[in-house]
Short mmCIF file of C-alpha atoms in Angstrom, two decimals:
data_model
loop_
_atom_site.label_atom_id
_atom_site.label_comp_id
_atom_site.label_asym_id
_atom_site.label_seq_id
_atom_site.Cartn_x
_atom_site.Cartn_y
_atom_site.Cartn_z
CA UNK A 22 3.45 21.33 -24.56
CA UNK A 23 0.34 20.75 -22.42
CA UNK A 24 -0.49 22.73 -19.27
CA UNK A 25 0.38 19.74 -17.08
CA UNK A 26 3.78 19.16 -18.69
CA UNK A 27 4.47 22.91 -18.55
CA UNK A 28 3.69 22.89 -14.83
CA UNK A 29 5.98 19.91 -14.31
CA UNK A 30 9.02 21.22 -16.19
CA UNK A 31 8.74 25.00 -15.72
CA UNK A 32 10.59 24.92 -12.35
CA UNK A 33 13.49 22.96 -13.87
CA UNK A 34 13.75 25.37 -16.81
CA UNK A 35 13.94 28.30 -14.38
CA UNK A 36 16.51 26.38 -12.32
CA UNK A 37 18.63 25.96 -15.44
CA UNK A 38 18.40 29.67 -16.20
CA UNK A 39 19.41 30.55 -12.63
CA UNK A 40 22.34 28.14 -12.78
CA UNK A 41 23.83 29.73 -15.89
CA UNK A 42 22.79 33.34 -15.25
CA UNK A 43 25.94 35.44 -14.73
CA UNK A 44 26.08 37.96 -11.89
CA UNK A 45 22.68 37.10 -10.45
CA UNK A 46 22.20 38.92 -7.16
CA UNK A 47 20.41 37.26 -4.25
CA UNK A 48 17.54 39.72 -4.68
CA UNK A 49 17.11 38.73 -8.36
CA UNK A 50 17.40 35.03 -7.53
CA UNK A 51 14.78 35.30 -4.78
CA UNK A 52 12.33 37.20 -6.95
CA UNK A 53 12.81 34.79 -9.85
CA UNK A 54 12.35 31.77 -7.57
CA UNK A 55 9.16 33.11 -6.02
CA UNK A 56 7.76 34.19 -9.39
CA UNK A 57 8.42 30.75 -10.89
CA UNK A 58 6.67 29.04 -7.96
CA UNK A 59 3.73 31.45 -8.17
CA UNK A 60 3.28 30.89 -11.92
CA UNK A 61 3.56 27.13 -11.42
CA UNK A 62 0.90 27.19 -8.71
CA UNK A 63 -1.36 29.21 -11.02
CA UNK A 64 -0.94 26.53 -13.71
CA UNK A 65 -1.82 23.78 -11.22
CA UNK A 66 -4.92 25.67 -10.09
CA UNK A 67 -5.89 26.04 -13.74
CA UNK A 68 -5.71 22.26 -14.05
CA UNK A 69 -7.93 21.94 -10.95
CA UNK A 70 -10.46 24.47 -12.30
CA UNK A 71 -10.66 22.67 -15.67
CA UNK A 72 -10.88 19.17 -14.21
CA UNK A 73 -14.12 17.25 -14.70
CA UNK A 74 -13.75 13.64 -13.54
CA UNK A 75 -11.79 10.48 -14.34
CA UNK A 76 -8.38 10.79 -15.96
CA UNK A 77 -7.81 14.23 -17.43
CA UNK A 78 -5.05 16.35 -19.02
CA UNK A 79 -3.47 13.13 -20.27
CA UNK A 80 -0.29 12.98 -22.40
CA UNK A 81 1.07 9.65 -23.65
CA UNK A 82 4.28 9.69 -25.69
CA UNK A 83 6.64 6.87 -26.60
CA UNK A 84 9.79 6.84 -24.47
CA UNK A 85 11.40 3.36 -24.45
CA UNK A 86 9.29 1.31 -26.90
CA UNK A 87 11.33 -1.88 -26.43
CA UNK A 88 9.96 -2.27 -22.85
CA UNK A 89 6.62 -0.52 -23.36
CA UNK A 90 7.56 2.50 -21.24
CA UNK A 91 6.31 5.96 -22.14
CA UNK A 92 6.05 9.55 -20.99
CA UNK A 93 2.50 9.05 -19.76
CA UNK A 94 1.15 11.70 -17.39
CA UNK A 95 -2.32 12.82 -16.32
CA UNK A 96 -4.38 13.92 -13.34
CA UNK A 97 -7.34 12.59 -11.39
CA UNK A 98 -8.89 13.01 -7.95
CA UNK A 99 -5.96 11.31 -6.26
CA UNK A 100 -3.15 13.25 -7.89
CA UNK A 101 -4.63 16.75 -8.22
CA UNK A 102 -4.77 17.50 -4.45
CA UNK A 103 -1.15 16.42 -4.08
CA UNK A 104 -0.03 18.40 -7.12
CA UNK A 105 -1.69 21.50 -5.66
CA UNK A 106 -0.15 20.79 -2.25
CA UNK A 107 3.27 20.58 -3.93
CA UNK A 108 2.78 23.96 -5.60
CA UNK A 109 1.63 25.62 -2.36
CA UNK A 110 4.39 24.19 -0.18
CA UNK A 111 7.25 24.94 -2.58
CA UNK A 112 6.01 28.53 -2.87
CA UNK A 113 5.94 28.78 0.94
CA UNK A 114 9.51 27.45 1.09
CA UNK A 115 10.66 29.99 -1.48
CA UNK A 116 9.14 32.85 0.52
CA UNK A 117 10.54 31.55 3.82
CA UNK A 118 14.07 31.35 2.39
CA UNK A 119 14.19 35.01 1.34
CA UNK A 120 16.77 35.94 3.98
CA UNK A 121 19.82 34.33 5.55
CA UNK A 122 20.12 31.43 3.13
CA UNK A 123 23.68 30.57 2.15
CA UNK A 124 24.44 30.20 -1.58
CA UNK A 125 20.89 31.22 -2.46
CA UNK A 126 21.26 30.68 -6.21
CA UNK A 127 22.28 27.01 -5.86
CA UNK A 128 19.64 26.50 -3.13
CA UNK A 129 16.88 27.95 -5.30
CA UNK A 130 17.97 25.95 -8.38
CA UNK A 131 18.02 22.75 -6.34
CA UNK A 132 14.54 23.38 -4.90
CA UNK A 133 13.13 24.20 -8.33
CA UNK A 134 14.56 20.97 -9.73
CA UNK A 135 13.12 19.07 -6.77
CA UNK A 136 9.73 20.66 -7.46
CA UNK A 137 9.74 19.23 -11.00
CA UNK A 138 10.57 15.81 -9.59
CA UNK A 139 7.71 15.91 -7.07
CA UNK A 140 5.16 17.13 -9.62
CA UNK A 141 6.34 14.55 -12.13
CA UNK A 142 5.90 11.70 -9.66
CA UNK A 143 2.31 12.63 -8.72
CA UNK A 144 1.39 13.02 -12.42
CA UNK A 145 3.18 9.87 -13.65
CA UNK A 146 1.06 7.14 -15.22
CA UNK A 147 3.98 4.92 -16.17
CA UNK A 148 5.80 2.80 -13.58
CA UNK A 149 9.26 3.50 -15.04
CA UNK A 150 8.56 7.24 -15.14
CA UNK A 151 7.29 7.06 -11.54
CA UNK A 152 10.50 5.25 -10.53
CA UNK A 153 12.73 7.84 -12.22
CA UNK A 154 11.08 10.71 -10.36
CA UNK A 155 11.09 8.64 -7.13
CA UNK A 156 14.87 8.14 -7.36
CA UNK A 157 15.59 11.75 -8.36
CA UNK A 158 13.73 12.97 -5.27
CA UNK A 159 16.23 11.04 -3.13
CA UNK A 160 19.18 12.67 -4.89
CA UNK A 161 17.70 16.16 -4.59
CA UNK A 162 16.90 15.87 -0.88
CA UNK A 163 20.35 14.37 -0.19
CA UNK A 164 22.02 17.51 -1.54
CA UNK A 165 19.60 19.76 0.39
CA UNK A 166 20.47 18.08 3.72
CA UNK A 167 24.19 17.67 3.02
CA UNK A 168 24.69 21.13 1.51
CA UNK A 169 22.50 23.38 3.66
CA UNK A 170 21.87 21.40 6.83
CA UNK A 171 23.48 21.78 10.24
CA UNK A 172 24.74 19.57 13.05
CA UNK A 173 25.76 16.13 11.77
CA UNK A 174 24.09 16.86 8.44
CA UNK A 175 26.42 14.89 6.17
CA UNK A 176 25.92 11.71 8.20
CA UNK A 177 22.13 12.28 8.32
CA UNK A 178 22.05 12.90 4.56
CA UNK A 179 23.99 9.70 3.91
CA UNK A 180 21.66 7.69 6.16
CA UNK A 181 18.66 9.18 4.39
CA UNK A 182 20.13 8.36 0.98
CA UNK A 183 21.12 4.77 1.79
CA UNK A 184 17.78 3.91 3.42
CA UNK A 185 15.57 5.39 0.77
CA UNK A 186 17.77 4.23 -2.11
CA UNK A 187 17.59 0.67 -0.77
CA UNK A 188 13.83 1.12 -0.71
CA UNK A 189 13.83 2.31 -4.31
CA UNK A 190 15.72 -0.83 -5.38
CA UNK A 191 13.05 -3.00 -3.71
CA UNK A 192 10.44 -0.88 -5.47
CA UNK A 193 12.15 -1.48 -8.83
CA UNK A 194 12.06 -5.25 -8.26
CA UNK A 195 8.32 -5.00 -7.58
CA UNK A 196 7.78 -2.94 -10.73
CA UNK A 197 9.72 -5.48 -12.79
CA UNK A 198 7.49 -8.24 -11.36
CA UNK A 199 4.40 -6.28 -12.42
CA UNK A 200 5.89 -5.73 -15.89
CA UNK A 201 6.71 -9.40 -16.38
CA UNK A 202 3.35 -10.48 -14.99
CA UNK A 203 1.40 -8.31 -17.42
CA UNK A 204 0.32 -9.71 -20.77
CA UNK A 205 1.44 -8.00 -22.98
CA UNK A 206 4.38 -6.70 -20.95
CA UNK A 207 3.99 -3.02 -20.11
CA UNK A 208 4.85 -0.37 -17.51
CA UNK A 209 1.70 1.60 -18.31
CA UNK A 210 -0.15 2.18 -15.04
CA UNK A 211 -3.54 2.60 -16.71
CA UNK A 212 -3.23 -0.79 -18.41
CA UNK A 213 -1.87 -2.46 -15.26
CA UNK A 214 -4.79 -1.06 -13.26
CA UNK A 215 -7.34 -2.14 -15.86
CA UNK A 216 -5.94 -5.70 -16.04
CA UNK A 217 -4.06 -6.53 -12.82
CA UNK A 218 -0.96 -8.64 -13.48
CA UNK A 219 -0.24 -11.82 -11.44
CA UNK A 220 -3.97 -12.18 -10.74
CA UNK A 221 -3.71 -15.97 -11.07
CA UNK A 222 -0.35 -16.26 -9.29
CA UNK A 223 -0.84 -15.61 -5.55
CA UNK A 224 2.76 -16.44 -4.62
CA UNK A 225 4.47 -14.05 -7.10
CA UNK A 226 1.78 -11.43 -6.38
CA UNK A 227 2.61 -11.62 -2.66
CA UNK A 228 6.32 -11.23 -3.41
CA UNK A 229 5.61 -8.26 -5.70
CA UNK A 230 3.50 -6.64 -2.98
CA UNK A 231 6.29 -7.30 -0.45
CA UNK A 232 8.90 -5.60 -2.67
CA UNK A 233 6.66 -2.62 -3.50
CA UNK A 234 5.51 -2.42 0.11
CA UNK A 235 9.07 -2.27 1.46
CA UNK A 236 10.04 0.45 -1.01
CA UNK A 237 7.01 2.60 -0.24
CA UNK A 238 7.06 1.86 3.52
CA UNK A 239 10.60 3.26 3.84
CA UNK A 240 9.58 6.40 2.01
CA UNK A 241 6.30 6.86 3.97
CA UNK A 242 7.88 5.95 6.59
CA UNK A 243 6.37 3.37 8.95
CA UNK A 244 7.77 1.40 11.86
CA UNK A 245 10.29 -0.33 11.76
CA UNK A 246 11.85 1.32 8.67
CA UNK A 247 11.49 4.90 9.94
CA UNK A 248 14.87 5.37 11.65
CA UNK A 249 16.31 7.57 8.87
CA UNK A 250 13.60 10.20 9.43
CA UNK A 251 14.46 11.88 12.80
CA UNK A 252 18.14 12.64 12.02
CA UNK A 253 17.27 13.77 8.48
CA UNK A 254 14.69 16.22 9.83
CA UNK A 255 16.82 17.40 12.74
CA UNK A 256 19.83 18.28 10.58
CA UNK A 257 18.01 19.52 7.45
CA UNK A 258 17.34 23.24 6.83
CA UNK A 259 13.78 24.31 7.71
CA UNK A 260 12.63 24.45 4.08
CA UNK A 261 14.16 21.03 3.46
CA UNK A 262 12.30 19.54 6.42
CA UNK A 263 9.06 21.13 5.23
CA UNK A 264 9.39 19.58 1.76
CA UNK A 265 10.61 16.26 3.14
CA UNK A 266 7.65 15.90 5.54
CA UNK A 267 5.08 17.72 3.45
CA UNK A 268 5.74 16.19 0.03
CA UNK A 269 8.34 13.42 -0.06
CA UNK A 270 6.69 11.33 2.66
CA UNK A 271 3.46 11.45 0.64
CA UNK A 272 5.19 9.68 -2.26
CA UNK A 273 5.12 6.41 -0.30
CA UNK A 274 1.48 6.69 0.76
CA UNK A 275 0.44 7.87 -2.71
CA UNK A 276 2.21 4.86 -4.24
CA UNK A 277 0.17 2.53 -2.03
CA UNK A 278 -3.11 4.03 -3.33
CA UNK A 279 -2.01 4.49 -6.93
CA UNK A 280 -0.02 1.27 -7.49
CA UNK A 281 -0.20 -1.38 -4.78
CA UNK A 282 -3.95 -1.39 -4.12
CA UNK A 283 -5.35 -1.38 -7.69
CA UNK A 284 -2.60 -3.42 -9.36
CA UNK A 285 -2.35 -6.16 -6.71
CA UNK A 286 -5.92 -6.23 -5.35
CA UNK A 287 -6.04 -9.88 -4.29
CA UNK A 288 -2.71 -9.70 -2.45
CA UNK A 289 -3.76 -6.39 -0.82
CA UNK A 290 -6.98 -7.98 0.48
CA UNK A 291 -5.14 -11.08 1.72
CA UNK A 292 -2.57 -9.12 3.74
CA UNK A 293 -4.82 -6.24 4.83
CA UNK A 294 -4.56 -7.42 8.46
CA UNK A 295 -0.76 -7.03 8.32
CA UNK A 296 -1.03 -3.56 6.75
CA UNK A 297 -3.49 -2.48 9.44
CA UNK A 298 -1.15 -3.81 12.13
CA UNK A 299 1.82 -1.89 10.74
CA UNK A 300 -0.28 1.28 10.60
CA UNK A 301 -1.51 0.87 14.19
CA UNK A 302 2.01 0.27 15.55
CA UNK A 303 3.26 3.34 13.69
CA UNK A 304 0.44 5.47 15.11
CA UNK A 305 1.13 4.53 18.73
CA UNK A 306 4.92 4.16 18.58
CA UNK A 307 5.39 7.48 16.76
CA UNK A 308 3.18 9.34 19.23
CA UNK A 309 4.78 7.77 22.34
CA UNK A 310 8.35 8.43 21.17
CA UNK A 311 7.41 12.01 20.20
CA UNK A 312 6.09 12.48 23.74
CA UNK A 313 9.59 11.75 25.11
CA UNK A 314 11.46 14.22 22.86
CA UNK A 315 13.12 17.42 24.07
CA UNK A 316 14.20 18.48 20.56
CA UNK A 317 11.37 20.32 18.77
CA UNK A 318 12.28 19.00 15.32
CA UNK A 319 12.60 15.39 16.47
CA UNK A 320 9.21 15.75 18.16
CA UNK A 321 7.58 16.93 14.92
CA UNK A 322 9.39 14.18 13.00
CA UNK A 323 8.00 11.43 15.23
CA UNK A 324 4.48 12.89 15.03
CA UNK A 325 4.87 12.47 11.26
CA UNK A 326 5.51 8.75 11.78
CA UNK A 327 2.30 8.63 13.81
CA UNK A 328 0.22 10.63 11.33
CA UNK A 329 1.45 8.63 8.35
CA UNK A 330 0.49 5.52 10.34
CA UNK A 331 -3.14 6.71 10.24
CA UNK A 332 -2.96 6.68 6.44
CA UNK A 333 -1.52 3.15 6.29
CA UNK A 334 -4.14 1.92 8.77
CA UNK A 335 -6.95 3.43 6.68
CA UNK A 336 -5.68 1.94 3.43
CA UNK A 337 -5.34 -1.47 5.10
CA UNK A 338 -8.90 -1.23 6.46
CA UNK A 339 -10.13 -0.38 2.95
CA UNK A 340 -8.71 -3.71 1.77
CA UNK A 341 -10.52 -5.87 4.32
CA UNK A 342 -12.23 -8.74 2.52
CA UNK A 343 -15.55 -8.29 4.26
CA UNK A 344 -17.17 -5.06 5.29
CA UNK A 345 -19.09 -2.09 4.07
CA UNK A 346 -17.95 -0.54 0.79
CA UNK A 347 -19.10 2.93 1.93
CA UNK A 348 -16.86 2.67 4.99
CA UNK A 349 -13.96 1.55 2.80
CA UNK A 350 -14.48 4.59 0.55
CA UNK A 351 -14.55 6.81 3.62
CA UNK A 352 -11.26 5.33 4.84
CA UNK A 353 -9.52 5.98 1.49
CA UNK A 354 -10.95 9.49 1.30
CA UNK A 355 -9.70 10.12 4.82
CA UNK A 356 -6.26 8.81 3.93
CA UNK A 357 -5.90 11.14 0.92
CA UNK A 358 -7.30 14.08 2.93
CA UNK A 359 -4.76 13.28 5.65
CA UNK A 360 -1.95 13.45 3.05
CA UNK A 361 -3.00 17.01 2.15
CA UNK A 362 -3.66 18.05 5.76
CA UNK A 363 -0.38 16.65 7.07
CA UNK A 364 1.55 18.36 4.26
CA UNK A 365 0.08 21.77 5.16
CA UNK A 366 0.34 21.46 8.94
CA UNK A 367 3.72 19.77 9.22
CA UNK A 368 5.13 22.13 6.60
CA UNK A 369 4.05 25.04 8.79
CA UNK A 370 5.46 23.42 11.95
CA UNK A 371 8.86 22.83 10.37
CA UNK A 372 9.03 26.37 8.95
CA UNK A 373 8.23 27.69 12.46
CA UNK A 374 10.91 25.46 13.97
CA UNK A 375 13.28 27.09 11.47
CA UNK A 376 12.34 30.51 12.94
CA UNK A 377 13.26 29.16 16.39
CA UNK A 378 16.62 27.87 15.17
CA UNK A 379 17.35 31.06 13.24
CA UNK A 380 17.16 33.03 16.50
CA UNK A 381 18.55 30.64 19.11
CA UNK A 382 20.54 28.09 17.03
CA UNK A 383 19.03 25.35 19.16
CA UNK A 384 15.93 23.13 19.02
CA UNK A 385 15.88 22.18 22.73
CA UNK A 386 12.46 23.27 24.01
CA UNK A 387 13.78 23.46 27.57
CA UNK A 388 16.04 26.35 26.60
CA UNK A 389 13.10 28.50 25.54
CA UNK A 390 10.20 29.73 27.67
CA UNK A 391 7.83 32.62 27.83
CA UNK A 392 7.94 33.20 24.08
CA UNK A 393 4.26 34.17 24.05
CA UNK A 394 5.16 37.53 25.57
CA UNK A 395 8.31 38.12 23.57
CA UNK A 396 7.13 36.85 20.16
CA UNK A 397 3.29 36.91 20.11
CA UNK A 398 2.88 36.39 16.36
CA UNK A 399 5.22 33.39 16.43
CA UNK A 400 3.33 32.06 19.47
CA UNK A 401 -0.01 32.47 17.70
CA UNK A 402 1.13 30.67 14.55
CA UNK A 403 2.74 27.86 16.57
CA UNK A 404 -0.43 27.43 18.63
CA UNK A 405 -2.67 27.17 15.56
CA UNK A 406 -0.27 24.70 13.90
CA UNK A 407 -0.08 22.56 17.04
CA UNK A 408 -3.87 22.46 17.47
CA UNK A 409 -4.27 21.62 13.78
CA UNK A 410 -1.80 18.75 14.11
CA UNK A 411 -3.58 17.27 17.14
CA UNK A 412 -6.85 17.23 15.17
CA UNK A 413 -8.89 20.03 16.73
CA UNK A 414 -12.35 20.42 15.08
CA UNK A 415 -12.44 23.30 12.61
CA UNK A 416 -9.03 22.42 11.17
CA UNK A 417 -8.07 19.96 8.42
CA UNK A 418 -6.60 17.30 10.73
CA UNK A 419 -10.00 16.68 12.30
CA UNK A 420 -11.71 16.13 8.94
CA UNK A 421 -9.06 13.63 7.84
CA UNK A 422 -8.83 11.67 11.10
CA UNK A 423 -12.60 11.55 11.60
CA UNK A 424 -12.99 9.88 8.19
CA UNK A 425 -10.12 7.48 8.88
CA UNK A 426 -11.48 6.35 12.25
CA UNK A 427 -15.06 6.07 10.99
CA UNK A 428 -13.97 4.17 7.88
CA UNK A 429 -11.79 1.75 9.88
CA UNK A 430 -14.21 1.14 12.74
CA UNK A 431 -17.23 0.87 10.45
CA UNK A 432 -15.51 -1.36 7.90
CA UNK A 433 -17.34 -4.46 9.09
CA UNK A 434 -14.44 -6.57 10.36
CA UNK A 435 -13.75 -6.96 14.05
CA UNK A 436 -9.98 -6.64 13.89
CA UNK A 437 -10.13 -3.49 11.75
CA UNK A 438 -12.67 -1.98 14.16
CA UNK A 439 -10.46 -2.80 17.16
CA UNK A 440 -7.39 -1.33 15.42
CA UNK A 441 -9.31 1.83 14.52
CA UNK A 442 -10.57 2.21 18.10
CA UNK A 443 -7.11 1.68 19.61
CA UNK A 444 -5.59 4.15 17.14
CA UNK A 445 -7.77 6.88 18.66
CA UNK A 446 -5.34 6.77 21.59
CA UNK A 447 -2.79 8.29 19.21
CA UNK A 448 -4.87 11.48 19.10
CA UNK A 449 -4.85 11.66 22.91
CA UNK A 450 -1.07 11.20 23.09
CA UNK A 451 -0.53 13.73 20.29
CA UNK A 452 -2.68 16.26 22.15
CA UNK A 453 -0.55 15.74 25.27
CA UNK A 454 2.78 16.16 23.51
CA UNK A 455 1.75 19.33 21.67
CA UNK A 456 0.31 20.88 24.82
CA UNK A 457 3.64 20.06 26.49
CA UNK A 458 5.49 21.73 23.61
CA UNK A 459 3.36 24.88 23.89
CA UNK A 460 3.73 24.99 27.66
CA UNK A 461 7.53 24.56 27.58
CA UNK A 462 8.24 27.10 24.83
CA UNK A 463 5.49 29.71 24.92
CA UNK A 464 4.52 29.87 28.60
CA UNK A 465 6.31 29.78 31.94
CA UNK A 466 9.58 31.39 32.96
CA UNK A 467 12.06 32.61 30.30
CA UNK A 468 14.80 30.16 29.30
CA UNK A 469 18.45 30.89 28.54
CA UNK A 470 17.70 31.48 24.83
CA UNK A 471 14.47 33.48 25.24
CA UNK A 472 16.37 36.76 25.09
CA UNK A 473 17.57 35.98 21.56
CA UNK A 474 14.06 35.45 20.26
CA UNK A 475 12.55 38.13 18.06
CA UNK A 476 9.10 37.85 16.55
CA UNK A 477 8.44 36.45 13.08
CA UNK A 478 9.33 38.72 10.19
CA UNK A 479 6.95 39.58 7.38
CA UNK A 480 8.27 37.00 4.92
CA UNK A 481 8.11 34.27 7.60
CA UNK A 482 4.47 35.11 8.28
CA UNK A 483 3.73 35.14 4.54
CA UNK A 484 5.23 31.66 4.24
CA UNK A 485 3.43 30.04 7.19
CA UNK A 486 0.06 31.82 7.44
CA UNK A 487 -1.34 30.61 4.05
CA UNK A 488 -0.61 26.99 5.02
CA UNK A 489 -2.57 27.36 8.24
CA UNK A 490 -5.32 29.31 6.49
CA UNK A 491 -5.76 26.46 4.00
CA UNK A 492 -5.94 24.02 6.92
CA UNK A 493 -8.69 26.18 8.40
CA UNK A 494 -10.58 26.36 5.07
CA UNK A 495 -10.46 22.56 4.71
CA UNK A 496 -11.54 22.17 8.33
CA UNK A 497 -14.55 24.49 7.98
CA UNK A 498 -15.63 23.92 4.36
CA UNK A 499 -13.98 20.72 3.05
CA UNK A 500 -16.48 20.02 0.27
CA UNK A 501 -14.29 21.55 -2.49
CA UNK A 502 -11.59 19.01 -1.64
CA UNK A 503 -13.82 16.02 -0.87
CA UNK A 504 -15.75 16.45 -4.13
CA UNK A 505 -12.43 15.86 -5.89
CA UNK A 506 -11.22 12.94 -3.79
CA UNK A 507 -14.41 10.92 -3.19
CA UNK A 508 -14.98 9.68 -6.79
CA UNK A 509 -11.35 8.60 -7.02
CA UNK A 510 -11.61 6.82 -3.65
CA UNK A 511 -14.72 4.96 -4.85
CA UNK A 512 -12.80 3.86 -7.96
CA UNK A 513 -9.88 2.57 -5.85
CA UNK A 514 -12.21 0.62 -3.52
CA UNK A 515 -14.03 -0.98 -6.47
CA UNK A 516 -10.68 -1.96 -8.03
CA UNK A 517 -9.47 -3.56 -4.78
CA UNK A 518 -12.75 -5.47 -4.43
CA UNK A 519 -12.38 -7.17 -7.84
#
């Protein structure tokens, strides 16, 4: 078995062992879970260290020969950052769940299985394989929310499942259209990228893009198909919210770059104005609704809608018919960097919101106050995470958003430039809402729940601090990441321009 396949399936193998292991104590389960995540992250970093350029670490085995589907996996500059992000975030979730997690063995086994699903999706080079992992991620997160959530968690889990499963059915219809449009018929993503199907059929290509776009838009999510996100985040456990926002939302955006743009280039160019519009509305709507929230988790959830809107806007701008290719490459690079940055920062924010709920059993920011004096480490971590999310220079959010705005405004088309300029308002609104969050919870007079707050424990710091440290590293010295993403972005832009 190759290193990539080992990294994909190692978590599931450990999950299977945990599930059948008799008399496993919580201490043994926790240590095994963390060790498995650490080894998996080491394997992913080995892949990164050994990567040269193009498609690497490729495995292509026959799976369903009658429809041309195979177990085809590999890595490139688009998938490697997201694979590494998956390894980092799942390890952080394992560390953060060390204490006070009910039914730890089942929880750990479920998260390990979910880790395999996420890694498999980002490595998949076959549409049917991608779809299988896409659907399994919905099942895994449903059980996380329903089994370990709080509040109206069963209803929120059901809403999450129905929305995203409906999206996956639309996605399947789009994949079938690509399969039937290819000659010879195949689900192989490399072949479909090399020779785009439906190139001479603008009507069917538009319908295929519509189906794939709906499926990926729900998962991303963008306005108006985002309504499943706030309740799912509010009622999920902290680790579940971190994985949902940090990894699962990226599946939609990644699918747009990996599938929709290179396989339906003419349709993507034709409807780029619509994609830009959806991204712009998501940026502003998500930020404005987040500004009105009193619940910390709902606030973070709506900022995710806004931040994912930046990605959609950038990818739409990269598909504009006219314009500067260098600006288009910058927009795609910014979009992929934003995926990584948002995963790190929002993962940290949700894990910190879990600390708040663990102490006060409430997310209402008005019930806390003066936490800076009572929990200084928590206050420091929350402040860094908030400033990273609002795009302060020196942190990863600034690098990503700067590239997105520059790429959109400099793309060479008036409407993309106007959309990029208006989207800058989202940064201003986001700054306001996070400063309001910090003021209400960390400063001012104590609230009714302030007395219950104790500072972050060692394992909580160990879970959150590396995420913020990575955001700082990317913000100060991003070249190690951009060197990986930029060649892949250039390839995507050239494929869309065909």
